[in-house]
Amino acid sequence: MSKDLKKIKPATYLLPKEGGMRVPGLVIASEKLLEIDDLEEPLKQVRNVAYLPGILGYSVAMPDIHWGYGFPIGGVAATDAEEGVISPGGVGYDINCGVRLALIDIPFDSITAKNRKALLESIYKNVPSGVGKGHSKAKTLTNSDYEQLVKEGAKWSIDLGYGFSRDLEYMESYGVIAGGDAHYISTSAKDRGKDQLGSIGSGNHFVEIGKVDAIFLKDVAKEWDVFEGQTYVLIHSGSRGLGHQVCQDTLDEFVRKGYSENLPDKQLVSAPIKSDDGKAYFKAMAAAANFAFNNRQRILHEVRQSFNETLGIPFEEVRLLYDVCHNIAKFETHLIDGVEKKVCVHRKGATRSLGPKSKELNSLFQKTGQPVLVPGDMARASFLLVGLGNPLTFCSCCHGAGREMSRFKSSKFWKGKDPIRYMESQGVQVKASSIRTIVEEMPNAYKDGSLVVQAVEDANLAKQVARLKPFLVVKG
DNA sequence: ATGTGC
């Protein structure tokens, strides 16, 4: 454990100000996690982020923190919406990478082995996966498509028949980030994305089917119609090549214009929010975020298609519970030192976790708090939590289990072994276009997700509602 | 994360 961390509350540690830090760091973790993790590099990044002009409150780290480009992954930074900066590194390369959870009201155990196999094959066929993979069936996006979809978000796909208007009520920000403008993204970004709606990509992205295997918070589960044994679908993907290109284009331009000067790390490159360059990045980021909402909407549509084809389940019975962003910058109002302030919250590998009564939420979630979706690993578990709206972290929570082994180390570990057979021994059938992705993503490459969600629960960021056990997984 | 990187 880092000698600099001072415990101030349960599972909450202060990283005191030093050097040019404008605010202290705040690290959410348990003692056990602090033993497992080597936090030297990521904590340095937490300190670096605290140097940013206009940062308020704390430079926050979640218990799944690890090293990232400039900002740590699992980091939250809120900057003053008037006097602060906005930073592409605080959002990440995969703009609006996120997760959506849908529920099907049939017991997973009632699906026969033969039908499970058919379902997996069908999803693998209907949802393209892998690096650079697009959607061969889908219509290539035109400039006028782009103009609409980056402004409208998920509604654009729904109006074309890929889903139901009800779906929009069950998405963070109703499936749209205001301000998306196609004129602010490059031709190459549009070109890379033109056939990628409805594709998962590679790395830790996936489509997973399984069953709700434990309920921890009965009253909330009941409000959400979540029950033990229920079948679920969890989708994890983002803005694919388009978002990647938007991030790269902005970083190049910001560095060229000198915005990386006077920062402890050039990768923190950032422009004043009120400057033309800052506003241009926000519009491009919102455009990419809205592309990602459309992507997850199309993936859900294909999954509904597969449930219909193989099990005869009507499309609307694959019911969306929620869609969350975990790589995004958003303008929000938060209580800082007792005063309400408009801030730009950068969440990079962190999930919004608004509590009950939050005006932004639909009436159901105003009653309970918002669903917080935390994928774990391919075999053990993913988690469904409910937000508590803790102002210390700007109403943010963790986004995953976090790696324990590097991709390289994991590949080496599984060399000469049979990872597919191991997964089967854990009850999981995996299908991927690349065996490399599988060996890099094996469960033992990740921390135990239950330790991470326990830490955010102890720190009062969110509460566990249910545990989800995967059985069928499509990877890139 | 990524029409993956040296």
Short mmCIF file of C-alpha atoms (C1' of nucleotides) in Angstrom, two decimals:
data_model
loop_
_atom_site.label_atom_id
_atom_site.label_comp_id
_atom_site.label_asym_id
_atom_site.label_seq_id
_atom_site.Cartn_x
_atom_site.Cartn_y
_atom_site.Cartn_z
CA MET A 1 0.00 0.00 0.00
CA SER A 2 1.19 3.45 -0.90
CA LYS A 3 2.52 5.20 2.18
CA ASP A 4 0.97 8.48 0.97
CA LEU A 5 -2.63 7.28 1.23
CA LYS A 6 -4.55 8.42 4.30
CA LYS A 7 -7.78 6.62 5.13
CA ILE A 8 -10.53 9.19 5.73
CA LYS A 9 -13.70 7.07 5.49
CA PRO A 10 -14.57 3.41 4.83
CA ALA A 11 -12.81 2.33 1.60
CA THR A 12 -11.87 5.99 0.95
CA TYR A 13 -8.31 7.32 0.96
CA LEU A 14 -6.91 10.81 0.55
CA LEU A 15 -3.84 11.46 -1.59
CA PRO A 16 -2.65 14.78 -0.12
CA LYS A 17 -1.75 17.76 -2.28
CA GLU A 18 1.88 18.16 -3.23
CA GLY A 19 3.83 20.05 -5.91
CA GLY A 20 1.49 21.70 -8.39
CA MET A 21 -1.60 19.73 -7.43
CA ARG A 22 -4.61 22.08 -7.26
CA VAL A 23 -6.75 19.55 -5.39
CA PRO A 24 -6.00 16.36 -3.43
CA GLY A 25 -6.51 12.89 -4.87
CA LEU A 26 -9.29 10.62 -3.61
CA VAL A 27 -8.80 6.87 -3.96
CA ILE A 28 -11.63 4.38 -3.49
CA ALA A 29 -10.21 0.99 -2.50
CA SER A 30 -10.21 -1.72 0.11
CA GLU A 31 -7.20 -2.89 2.08
CA LYS A 32 -7.23 -6.14 0.13
CA LEU A 33 -7.20 -4.33 -3.23
CA LEU A 34 -4.37 -2.09 -2.09
CA GLU A 35 -2.35 -5.25 -1.41
CA ILE A 36 -3.06 -6.76 -4.84
CA ASP A 37 -2.43 -3.64 -6.90
CA ASP A 38 0.78 -1.96 -7.82
CA LEU A 39 -0.52 1.59 -7.70
CA GLU A 40 2.70 3.53 -8.23
CA GLU A 41 2.08 4.50 -11.87
CA PRO A 42 -1.68 5.03 -11.69
CA LEU A 43 -1.36 7.13 -8.50
CA LYS A 44 1.19 9.28 -10.27
CA GLN A 45 -1.45 9.82 -12.94
CA VAL A 46 -4.03 10.70 -10.27
CA ARG A 47 -1.59 13.36 -9.00
CA ASN A 48 -0.88 14.62 -12.54
CA VAL A 49 -4.59 15.07 -13.26
CA ALA A 50 -4.84 17.23 -10.13
CA TYR A 51 -2.60 19.81 -11.89
CA LEU A 52 -5.25 20.57 -14.52
CA PRO A 53 -6.51 24.18 -14.64
CA GLY A 54 -9.98 24.47 -13.15
CA ILE A 55 -10.09 21.02 -11.52
CA LEU A 56 -12.45 21.01 -8.52
CA GLY A 57 -12.97 18.76 -5.53
CA TYR A 58 -10.65 15.80 -5.95
CA SER A 59 -8.81 13.92 -8.66
CA VAL A 60 -10.72 10.67 -8.13
CA ALA A 61 -9.60 7.05 -8.58
CA MET A 62 -11.95 4.06 -8.55
CA PRO A 63 -10.96 0.62 -7.17
CA ASP A 64 -10.51 -0.73 -10.72
CA ILE A 65 -7.93 1.96 -11.52
CA HIS A 66 -5.06 1.17 -13.87
CA TRP A 67 -2.57 3.02 -16.06
CA GLY A 68 -4.02 4.83 -19.08
CA TYR A 69 -3.19 7.49 -21.66
CA GLY A 70 -2.43 10.55 -19.48
CA PHE A 71 -5.37 9.99 -17.16
CA PRO A 72 -5.74 6.69 -15.31
CA ILE A 73 -8.50 4.33 -16.43
CA GLY A 74 -10.91 4.34 -13.51
CA GLY A 75 -10.47 8.09 -13.00
CA VAL A 76 -12.90 10.98 -12.56
CA ALA A 77 -12.02 14.66 -12.91
CA ALA A 78 -14.50 17.55 -12.74
CA THR A 79 -13.35 20.87 -14.16
CA ASP A 80 -15.03 24.27 -13.78
CA ALA A 81 -17.37 24.73 -16.75
CA GLU A 82 -16.34 28.38 -17.02
CA GLU A 83 -12.67 28.47 -16.15
CA GLY A 84 -11.59 24.87 -16.56
CA VAL A 85 -10.14 22.74 -19.35
CA ILE A 86 -11.44 19.76 -21.28
CA SER A 87 -9.05 16.92 -22.11
CA PRO A 88 -9.37 14.11 -24.68
CA GLY A 89 -7.18 11.92 -22.45
CA GLY A 90 -9.78 12.32 -19.70
CA VAL A 91 -12.35 10.61 -21.91
CA GLY A 92 -10.14 8.05 -23.61
CA TYR A 93 -9.72 6.71 -27.12
CA ASP A 94 -12.96 4.75 -27.06
CA ILE A 95 -15.38 7.65 -26.68
CA ASN A 96 -18.62 6.51 -24.99
CA CYS A 97 -17.45 3.01 -24.46
CA GLY A 98 -20.26 1.67 -22.32
CA VAL A 99 -22.47 -1.18 -21.25
CA ARG A 100 -26.13 -2.04 -21.65
CA LEU A 101 -28.14 -4.67 -19.85
CA ALA A 102 -31.33 -6.28 -21.13
CA LEU A 103 -33.50 -8.85 -19.35
CA ILE A 104 -35.65 -11.68 -20.71
CA ASP A 105 -38.34 -13.01 -18.38
CA ILE A 106 -37.57 -16.69 -18.86
CA PRO A 107 -35.42 -18.78 -16.52
CA PHE A 108 -32.04 -19.29 -18.16
CA ASP A 109 -32.12 -22.91 -16.93
CA SER A 110 -35.17 -23.50 -19.15
CA ILE A 111 -33.10 -22.96 -22.31
CA THR A 112 -31.93 -26.36 -23.54
CA ALA A 113 -28.26 -27.04 -24.31
CA LYS A 114 -29.11 -27.25 -28.00
CA ASN A 115 -30.89 -23.89 -27.95
CA ARG A 116 -28.06 -22.26 -26.00
CA LYS A 117 -25.63 -23.37 -28.66
CA ALA A 118 -27.96 -22.11 -31.42
CA LEU A 119 -28.35 -18.76 -29.63
CA LEU A 120 -24.58 -18.33 -29.32
CA GLU A 121 -24.02 -19.22 -32.98
CA SER A 122 -26.80 -16.87 -34.04
CA ILE A 123 -25.41 -13.91 -32.09
CA TYR A 124 -21.93 -14.63 -33.41
CA LYS A 125 -23.38 -14.58 -36.94
CA ASN A 126 -25.58 -11.48 -36.47
CA VAL A 127 -23.16 -9.31 -34.51
CA PRO A 128 -19.80 -8.80 -36.23
CA SER A 129 -16.82 -8.95 -33.90
CA GLY A 130 -13.07 -8.49 -34.14
CA VAL A 131 -10.62 -5.71 -34.98
CA GLY A 132 -11.64 -3.64 -37.99
CA LYS A 133 -14.77 -5.68 -38.50
CA GLY A 134 -17.79 -3.86 -39.81
CA HIS A 135 -21.29 -4.89 -40.67
CA SER A 136 -21.41 -6.36 -44.16
CA LYS A 137 -25.23 -6.44 -44.23
CA ALA A 138 -25.74 -2.88 -43.06
CA LYS A 139 -26.09 0.09 -45.34
CA THR A 140 -22.97 2.26 -45.49
CA LEU A 141 -23.49 5.54 -43.65
CA THR A 142 -23.74 8.62 -45.88
CA ASN A 143 -22.86 12.18 -44.92
CA SER A 144 -26.52 12.98 -44.35
CA ASP A 145 -26.91 9.87 -42.14
CA TYR A 146 -23.97 11.11 -40.09
CA GLU A 147 -25.43 14.61 -39.76
CA GLN A 148 -28.56 13.17 -38.21
CA LEU A 149 -27.22 10.31 -36.12
CA VAL A 150 -24.49 12.27 -34.34
CA LYS A 151 -27.09 14.86 -33.37
CA GLU A 152 -29.96 12.52 -32.43
CA GLY A 153 -28.15 9.63 -30.75
CA ALA A 154 -29.89 6.25 -30.34
CA LYS A 155 -33.25 7.70 -31.46
CA TRP A 156 -31.90 7.74 -35.02
CA SER A 157 -31.57 3.94 -35.16
CA ILE A 158 -34.88 3.45 -33.34
CA ASP A 159 -36.70 5.62 -35.90
CA LEU A 160 -35.26 3.32 -38.57
CA GLY A 161 -36.80 0.31 -36.83
CA TYR A 162 -33.85 -0.90 -34.74
CA GLY A 163 -35.67 -0.93 -31.42
CA PHE A 164 -38.54 0.70 -29.56
CA SER A 165 -39.10 4.25 -28.36
CA ARG A 166 -39.34 2.77 -24.84
CA ASP A 167 -35.65 1.87 -25.11
CA LEU A 168 -34.72 5.58 -24.99
CA GLU A 169 -36.21 5.95 -21.51
CA TYR A 170 -33.77 3.32 -20.27
CA MET A 171 -30.48 4.87 -21.34
CA GLU A 172 -28.12 7.30 -19.66
CA SER A 173 -29.07 10.78 -20.93
CA TYR A 174 -31.82 9.13 -23.00
CA GLY A 175 -29.26 7.93 -25.53
CA VAL A 176 -28.01 11.32 -26.69
CA ILE A 177 -25.29 13.80 -25.74
CA ALA A 178 -26.42 17.28 -26.83
CA GLY A 179 -24.06 19.15 -29.13
CA GLY A 180 -22.90 16.38 -31.47
CA ASP A 181 -22.04 17.90 -34.84
CA ALA A 182 -20.82 15.95 -37.88
CA HIS A 183 -18.94 18.99 -39.19
CA TYR A 184 -16.51 18.67 -36.31
CA ILE A 185 -15.36 15.14 -37.13
CA SER A 186 -12.91 14.31 -39.91
CA THR A 187 -13.64 12.51 -43.16
CA SER A 188 -11.34 9.70 -42.05
CA ALA A 189 -13.30 9.29 -38.80
CA LYS A 190 -16.55 9.02 -40.78
CA ASP A 191 -14.91 6.66 -43.21
CA ARG A 192 -13.71 4.33 -40.44
CA GLY A 193 -17.16 4.20 -38.88
CA LYS A 194 -19.27 3.96 -42.00
CA ASP A 195 -19.98 0.21 -41.75
CA GLN A 196 -19.34 -0.29 -38.01
CA LEU A 197 -22.75 0.33 -36.43
CA GLY A 198 -23.84 -2.91 -34.76
CA SER A 199 -20.35 -4.36 -34.30
CA ILE A 200 -18.62 -5.08 -30.99
CA GLY A 201 -14.93 -4.68 -31.87
CA SER A 202 -12.22 -6.47 -29.91
CA GLY A 203 -10.35 -6.44 -26.59
CA ASN A 204 -12.62 -6.42 -23.56
CA HIS A 205 -15.77 -5.79 -25.63
CA PHE A 206 -18.38 -8.54 -25.68
CA VAL A 207 -21.95 -9.74 -25.84
CA GLU A 208 -22.72 -12.02 -22.90
CA ILE A 209 -25.80 -14.09 -22.05
CA GLY A 210 -26.35 -15.58 -18.64
CA LYS A 211 -28.56 -15.76 -15.59
CA VAL A 212 -29.21 -13.57 -12.59
CA ASP A 213 -27.69 -15.83 -9.95
CA ALA A 214 -28.07 -13.81 -6.75
CA ILE A 215 -30.21 -10.92 -5.55
CA PHE A 216 -28.72 -8.69 -2.87
CA LEU A 217 -31.25 -5.86 -2.72
CA LYS A 218 -34.76 -7.30 -2.97
CA ASP A 219 -36.80 -4.08 -3.04
CA VAL A 220 -34.78 -2.49 -5.85
CA ALA A 221 -34.68 -5.75 -7.83
CA LYS A 222 -38.45 -5.91 -7.55
CA GLU A 223 -38.88 -2.32 -8.77
CA TRP A 224 -36.71 -3.19 -11.78
CA ASP A 225 -38.40 -6.58 -12.39
CA VAL A 226 -35.14 -8.40 -11.84
CA PHE A 227 -35.42 -11.91 -10.36
CA GLU A 228 -33.20 -14.86 -9.59
CA GLY A 229 -32.74 -17.26 -12.49
CA GLN A 230 -33.80 -14.65 -15.08
CA THR A 231 -31.98 -14.55 -18.42
CA TYR A 232 -29.87 -11.46 -19.16
CA VAL A 233 -27.89 -9.97 -22.03
CA LEU A 234 -24.94 -7.69 -21.33
CA ILE A 235 -23.41 -5.69 -24.20
CA HIS A 236 -20.07 -3.89 -23.91
CA SER A 237 -18.86 -1.74 -26.82
CA GLY A 238 -18.15 1.84 -27.84
CA SER A 239 -17.57 4.11 -30.83
CA ARG A 240 -15.19 1.74 -32.68
CA GLY A 241 -12.82 3.24 -35.27
CA LEU A 242 -14.77 6.50 -35.46
CA GLY A 243 -14.27 7.47 -31.82
CA HIS A 244 -10.65 6.38 -31.95
CA GLN A 245 -10.03 8.66 -34.92
CA VAL A 246 -11.82 11.61 -33.25
CA CYS A 247 -9.58 11.22 -30.20
CA GLN A 248 -6.40 10.91 -32.28
CA ASP A 249 -7.31 13.89 -34.51
CA THR A 250 -7.96 16.09 -31.46
CA LEU A 251 -4.79 15.02 -29.63
CA ASP A 252 -2.69 15.79 -32.73
CA GLU A 253 -4.29 19.18 -33.17
CA PHE A 254 -4.07 20.14 -29.49
CA VAL A 255 -0.38 19.19 -29.32
CA ARG A 256 0.34 21.11 -32.53
CA LYS A 257 -1.33 24.18 -31.06
CA GLY A 258 0.80 24.02 -27.91
CA TYR A 259 -1.89 22.93 -25.43
CA SER A 260 0.40 20.32 -23.92
CA GLU A 261 2.82 22.90 -22.48
CA ASN A 262 3.09 23.50 -18.73
CA LEU A 263 1.54 20.17 -17.79
CA PRO A 264 3.27 17.42 -15.78
CA ASP A 265 2.54 14.97 -18.64
CA LYS A 266 2.06 15.90 -22.31
CA GLN A 267 -0.69 13.27 -22.53
CA LEU A 268 -2.89 15.48 -20.32
CA VAL A 269 -3.12 17.90 -23.26
CA SER A 270 -6.27 19.98 -22.81
CA ALA A 271 -7.92 23.17 -24.06
CA PRO A 272 -9.99 25.72 -22.13
CA ILE A 273 -13.63 24.60 -22.24
CA LYS A 274 -14.74 28.05 -23.38
CA SER A 275 -12.16 28.26 -26.21
CA ASP A 276 -13.07 27.42 -29.83
CA ASP A 277 -10.77 24.39 -29.64
CA GLY A 278 -12.36 23.17 -26.41
CA LYS A 279 -15.86 23.60 -27.84
CA ALA A 280 -14.84 21.87 -31.07
CA TYR A 281 -13.59 18.84 -29.14
CA PHE A 282 -16.82 18.68 -27.14
CA LYS A 283 -18.91 18.69 -30.34
CA ALA A 284 -16.73 15.98 -31.89
CA MET A 285 -16.76 13.94 -28.68
CA ALA A 286 -20.56 14.24 -28.45
CA ALA A 287 -20.79 13.13 -32.09
CA ALA A 288 -18.69 10.04 -31.36
CA ALA A 289 -20.67 9.38 -28.17
CA ASN A 290 -23.91 9.45 -30.16
CA PHE A 291 -22.37 7.09 -32.71
CA ALA A 292 -21.63 4.71 -29.80
CA PHE A 293 -25.24 4.90 -28.54
CA ASN A 294 -26.37 3.92 -32.05
CA ASN A 295 -23.81 1.12 -32.08
CA ARG A 296 -25.09 -0.43 -28.86
CA GLN A 297 -28.68 0.04 -30.07
CA ARG A 298 -27.93 -1.89 -33.28
CA ILE A 299 -26.14 -4.63 -31.35
CA LEU A 300 -29.18 -5.00 -29.08
CA HIS A 301 -31.38 -5.20 -32.17
CA GLU A 302 -29.26 -8.04 -33.58
CA VAL A 303 -29.39 -9.84 -30.23
CA ARG A 304 -33.19 -9.49 -30.21
CA GLN A 305 -33.17 -10.92 -33.73
CA SER A 306 -31.16 -13.91 -32.46
CA PHE A 307 -33.50 -14.54 -29.50
CA ASN A 308 -36.40 -14.39 -31.95
CA GLU A 309 -34.77 -16.69 -34.51
CA THR A 310 -33.66 -19.35 -32.05
CA LEU A 311 -36.20 -19.22 -29.20
CA GLY A 312 -39.18 -17.48 -30.80
CA ILE A 313 -39.04 -14.67 -28.24
CA PRO A 314 -40.71 -11.44 -29.44
CA PHE A 315 -38.26 -8.52 -29.88
CA GLU A 316 -39.94 -6.37 -27.19
CA GLU A 317 -39.54 -9.13 -24.60
CA VAL A 318 -35.79 -8.55 -24.61
CA ARG A 319 -36.29 -5.60 -22.26
CA LEU A 320 -33.60 -2.95 -21.91
CA LEU A 321 -32.92 -2.14 -18.25
CA TYR A 322 -30.20 0.47 -18.79
CA ASP A 323 -27.32 1.71 -20.91
CA VAL A 324 -24.38 3.46 -19.24
CA CYS A 325 -21.39 5.39 -20.59
CA HIS A 326 -18.03 4.85 -18.95
CA ASN A 327 -15.76 6.97 -21.19
CA ILE A 328 -17.26 10.44 -21.48
CA ALA A 329 -17.14 14.11 -20.51
CA LYS A 330 -20.45 15.69 -19.51
CA PHE A 331 -21.68 19.01 -18.21
CA GLU A 332 -23.37 18.44 -14.87
CA THR A 333 -24.17 20.41 -11.75
CA HIS A 334 -22.60 19.19 -8.52
CA LEU A 335 -22.34 20.28 -4.93
CA ILE A 336 -18.75 21.33 -4.24
CA ASP A 337 -17.95 22.50 -0.69
CA GLY A 338 -21.67 23.03 -0.21
CA VAL A 339 -22.06 25.20 -3.34
CA GLU A 340 -23.77 24.09 -6.57
CA LYS A 341 -21.45 24.45 -9.52
CA LYS A 342 -21.61 23.61 -13.23
CA VAL A 343 -18.69 21.34 -14.06
CA CYS A 344 -17.39 19.21 -16.90
CA VAL A 345 -17.12 15.71 -15.43
CA HIS A 346 -14.55 13.56 -17.21
CA ARG A 347 -15.31 9.89 -16.55
CA LYS A 348 -12.67 7.60 -18.00
CA GLY A 349 -13.38 4.03 -17.05
CA ALA A 350 -15.96 5.25 -14.56
CA THR A 351 -19.75 5.04 -14.54
CA ARG A 352 -22.23 7.71 -13.53
CA SER A 353 -24.10 6.61 -10.38
CA LEU A 354 -26.92 9.05 -9.70
CA GLY A 355 -29.02 8.39 -6.63
CA PRO A 356 -32.77 8.61 -6.00
CA LYS A 357 -34.57 11.92 -6.71
CA SER A 358 -32.09 12.94 -9.41
CA LYS A 359 -34.07 15.01 -11.93
CA GLU A 360 -32.06 13.64 -14.85
CA LEU A 361 -33.50 10.15 -14.31
CA ASN A 362 -36.82 8.67 -15.49
CA SER A 363 -39.56 8.27 -12.88
CA LEU A 364 -38.66 4.65 -12.05
CA PHE A 365 -35.00 5.47 -11.39
CA GLN A 366 -35.87 8.67 -9.53
CA LYS A 367 -37.49 6.29 -7.07
CA THR A 368 -34.53 3.90 -6.74
CA GLY A 369 -31.38 5.54 -8.11
CA GLN A 370 -29.93 4.61 -11.51
CA PRO A 371 -28.72 1.16 -12.47
CA VAL A 372 -24.91 0.94 -12.48
CA LEU A 373 -23.52 -1.81 -14.72
CA VAL A 374 -20.19 -3.36 -13.79
CA PRO A 375 -18.88 -6.15 -16.01
CA GLY A 376 -16.51 -8.54 -14.25
CA ASP A 377 -14.83 -11.26 -16.28
CA MET A 378 -15.93 -13.89 -18.81
CA ALA A 379 -16.57 -16.64 -16.26
CA ARG A 380 -17.08 -15.48 -12.69
CA ALA A 381 -19.60 -12.65 -12.60
CA SER A 382 -20.80 -9.25 -13.68
CA PHE A 383 -22.68 -6.96 -11.32
CA LEU A 384 -25.81 -4.83 -11.27
CA LEU A 385 -25.71 -2.00 -8.73
CA VAL A 386 -27.86 0.99 -7.86
CA GLY A 387 -26.35 4.48 -7.64
CA LEU A 388 -26.30 6.42 -4.38
CA GLY A 389 -25.37 9.81 -5.87
CA ASN A 390 -22.31 10.41 -3.69
CA PRO A 391 -21.04 13.99 -4.27
CA LEU A 392 -17.48 13.06 -3.19
CA THR A 393 -16.98 11.29 -6.54
CA PHE A 394 -19.32 13.57 -8.54
CA CYS A 395 -21.87 10.74 -8.50
CA SER A 396 -19.50 8.25 -10.13
CA CYS A 397 -18.68 4.60 -9.59
CA CYS A 398 -16.32 1.90 -10.89
CA HIS A 399 -16.72 0.37 -14.37
CA GLY A 400 -15.26 -3.13 -14.18
CA ALA A 401 -13.07 -5.60 -12.34
CA GLY A 402 -9.78 -4.14 -13.57
CA ARG A 403 -6.86 -6.17 -14.85
CA GLU A 404 -4.56 -8.10 -12.59
CA MET A 405 -2.36 -9.48 -15.41
CA SER A 406 -1.22 -7.65 -18.54
CA ARG A 407 -2.52 -8.95 -21.87
CA PHE A 408 0.98 -10.23 -22.62
CA LYS A 409 1.27 -12.00 -19.27
CA SER A 410 -2.14 -13.60 -19.69
CA SER A 411 -1.27 -14.87 -23.19
CA LYS A 412 1.93 -16.36 -21.80
CA PHE A 413 0.05 -18.01 -18.92
CA TRP A 414 -2.34 -19.77 -21.33
CA LYS A 415 0.30 -20.80 -23.88
CA GLY A 416 0.17 -24.59 -24.36
CA LYS A 417 -3.01 -24.84 -22.26
CA ASP A 418 -6.62 -25.23 -23.43
CA PRO A 419 -8.48 -22.01 -22.57
CA ILE A 420 -11.71 -23.08 -24.34
CA ARG A 421 -11.86 -26.24 -22.26
CA TYR A 422 -11.13 -24.28 -19.10
CA MET A 423 -14.03 -21.94 -19.91
CA GLU A 424 -16.30 -24.93 -20.47
CA SER A 425 -15.29 -26.24 -17.04
CA GLN A 426 -16.63 -22.92 -15.71
CA GLY A 427 -19.90 -23.46 -17.57
CA VAL A 428 -19.07 -20.89 -20.26
CA GLN A 429 -19.14 -21.29 -24.04
CA VAL A 430 -17.00 -18.64 -25.75
CA LYS A 431 -16.95 -17.77 -29.41
CA ALA A 432 -14.46 -15.27 -30.84
CA SER A 433 -12.86 -14.51 -34.17
CA SER A 434 -9.44 -14.57 -32.54
CA ILE A 435 -7.99 -17.01 -30.02
CA ARG A 436 -5.56 -14.26 -29.09
CA THR A 437 -8.41 -12.14 -27.73
CA ILE A 438 -9.58 -15.09 -25.66
CA VAL A 439 -6.19 -15.75 -24.04
CA GLU A 440 -5.74 -12.04 -23.32
CA GLU A 441 -9.19 -11.86 -21.73
CA MET A 442 -9.24 -15.00 -19.59
CA PRO A 443 -10.85 -14.65 -16.14
CA ASN A 444 -7.59 -14.97 -14.23
CA ALA A 445 -6.25 -11.90 -16.08
CA TYR A 446 -8.79 -9.87 -14.09
CA LYS A 447 -9.21 -9.08 -10.43
CA ASP A 448 -12.14 -10.61 -8.60
CA GLY A 449 -14.94 -8.18 -9.52
CA SER A 450 -16.69 -8.82 -6.22
CA LEU A 451 -13.78 -7.14 -4.37
CA VAL A 452 -14.16 -4.06 -6.56
CA VAL A 453 -17.92 -3.73 -6.14
CA GLN A 454 -17.57 -4.37 -2.39
CA ALA A 455 -15.18 -1.41 -2.20
CA VAL A 456 -17.58 0.98 -3.98
CA GLU A 457 -20.37 -0.26 -1.74
CA ASP A 458 -18.28 0.31 1.40
CA ALA A 459 -17.43 3.80 0.12
CA ASN A 460 -21.16 4.53 -0.38
CA LEU A 461 -21.01 5.11 -4.14
CA ALA A 462 -23.49 2.36 -5.09
CA LYS A 463 -25.12 -0.76 -3.65
CA GLN A 464 -25.13 -4.26 -5.14
CA VAL A 465 -28.54 -5.27 -6.45
CA ALA A 466 -27.74 -8.52 -8.25
CA ARG A 467 -24.93 -10.77 -9.45
CA LEU A 468 -24.95 -11.98 -13.06
CA LYS A 469 -23.33 -15.28 -14.07
CA PRO A 470 -22.25 -15.55 -17.75
CA PHE A 471 -22.82 -18.74 -19.78
CA LEU A 472 -22.57 -17.69 -23.44
CA VAL A 473 -19.96 -15.13 -24.54
CA VAL A 474 -19.16 -13.57 -27.92
CA LYS A 475 -15.80 -11.76 -28.05
CA GLY A 476 -13.79 -10.00 -30.76
"C1'" DA B 1 -9.62 0.86 -27.09
"C1'" DT B 2 -7.60 0.82 -32.32
"C1'" DG B 3 -7.99 -0.66 -40.49
"C1'" DT B 4 -3.56 -3.04 -32.66
"C1'" DG B 5 3.10 -2.48 -32.09
"C1'" DC B 6 8.65 -2.89 -32.52
#
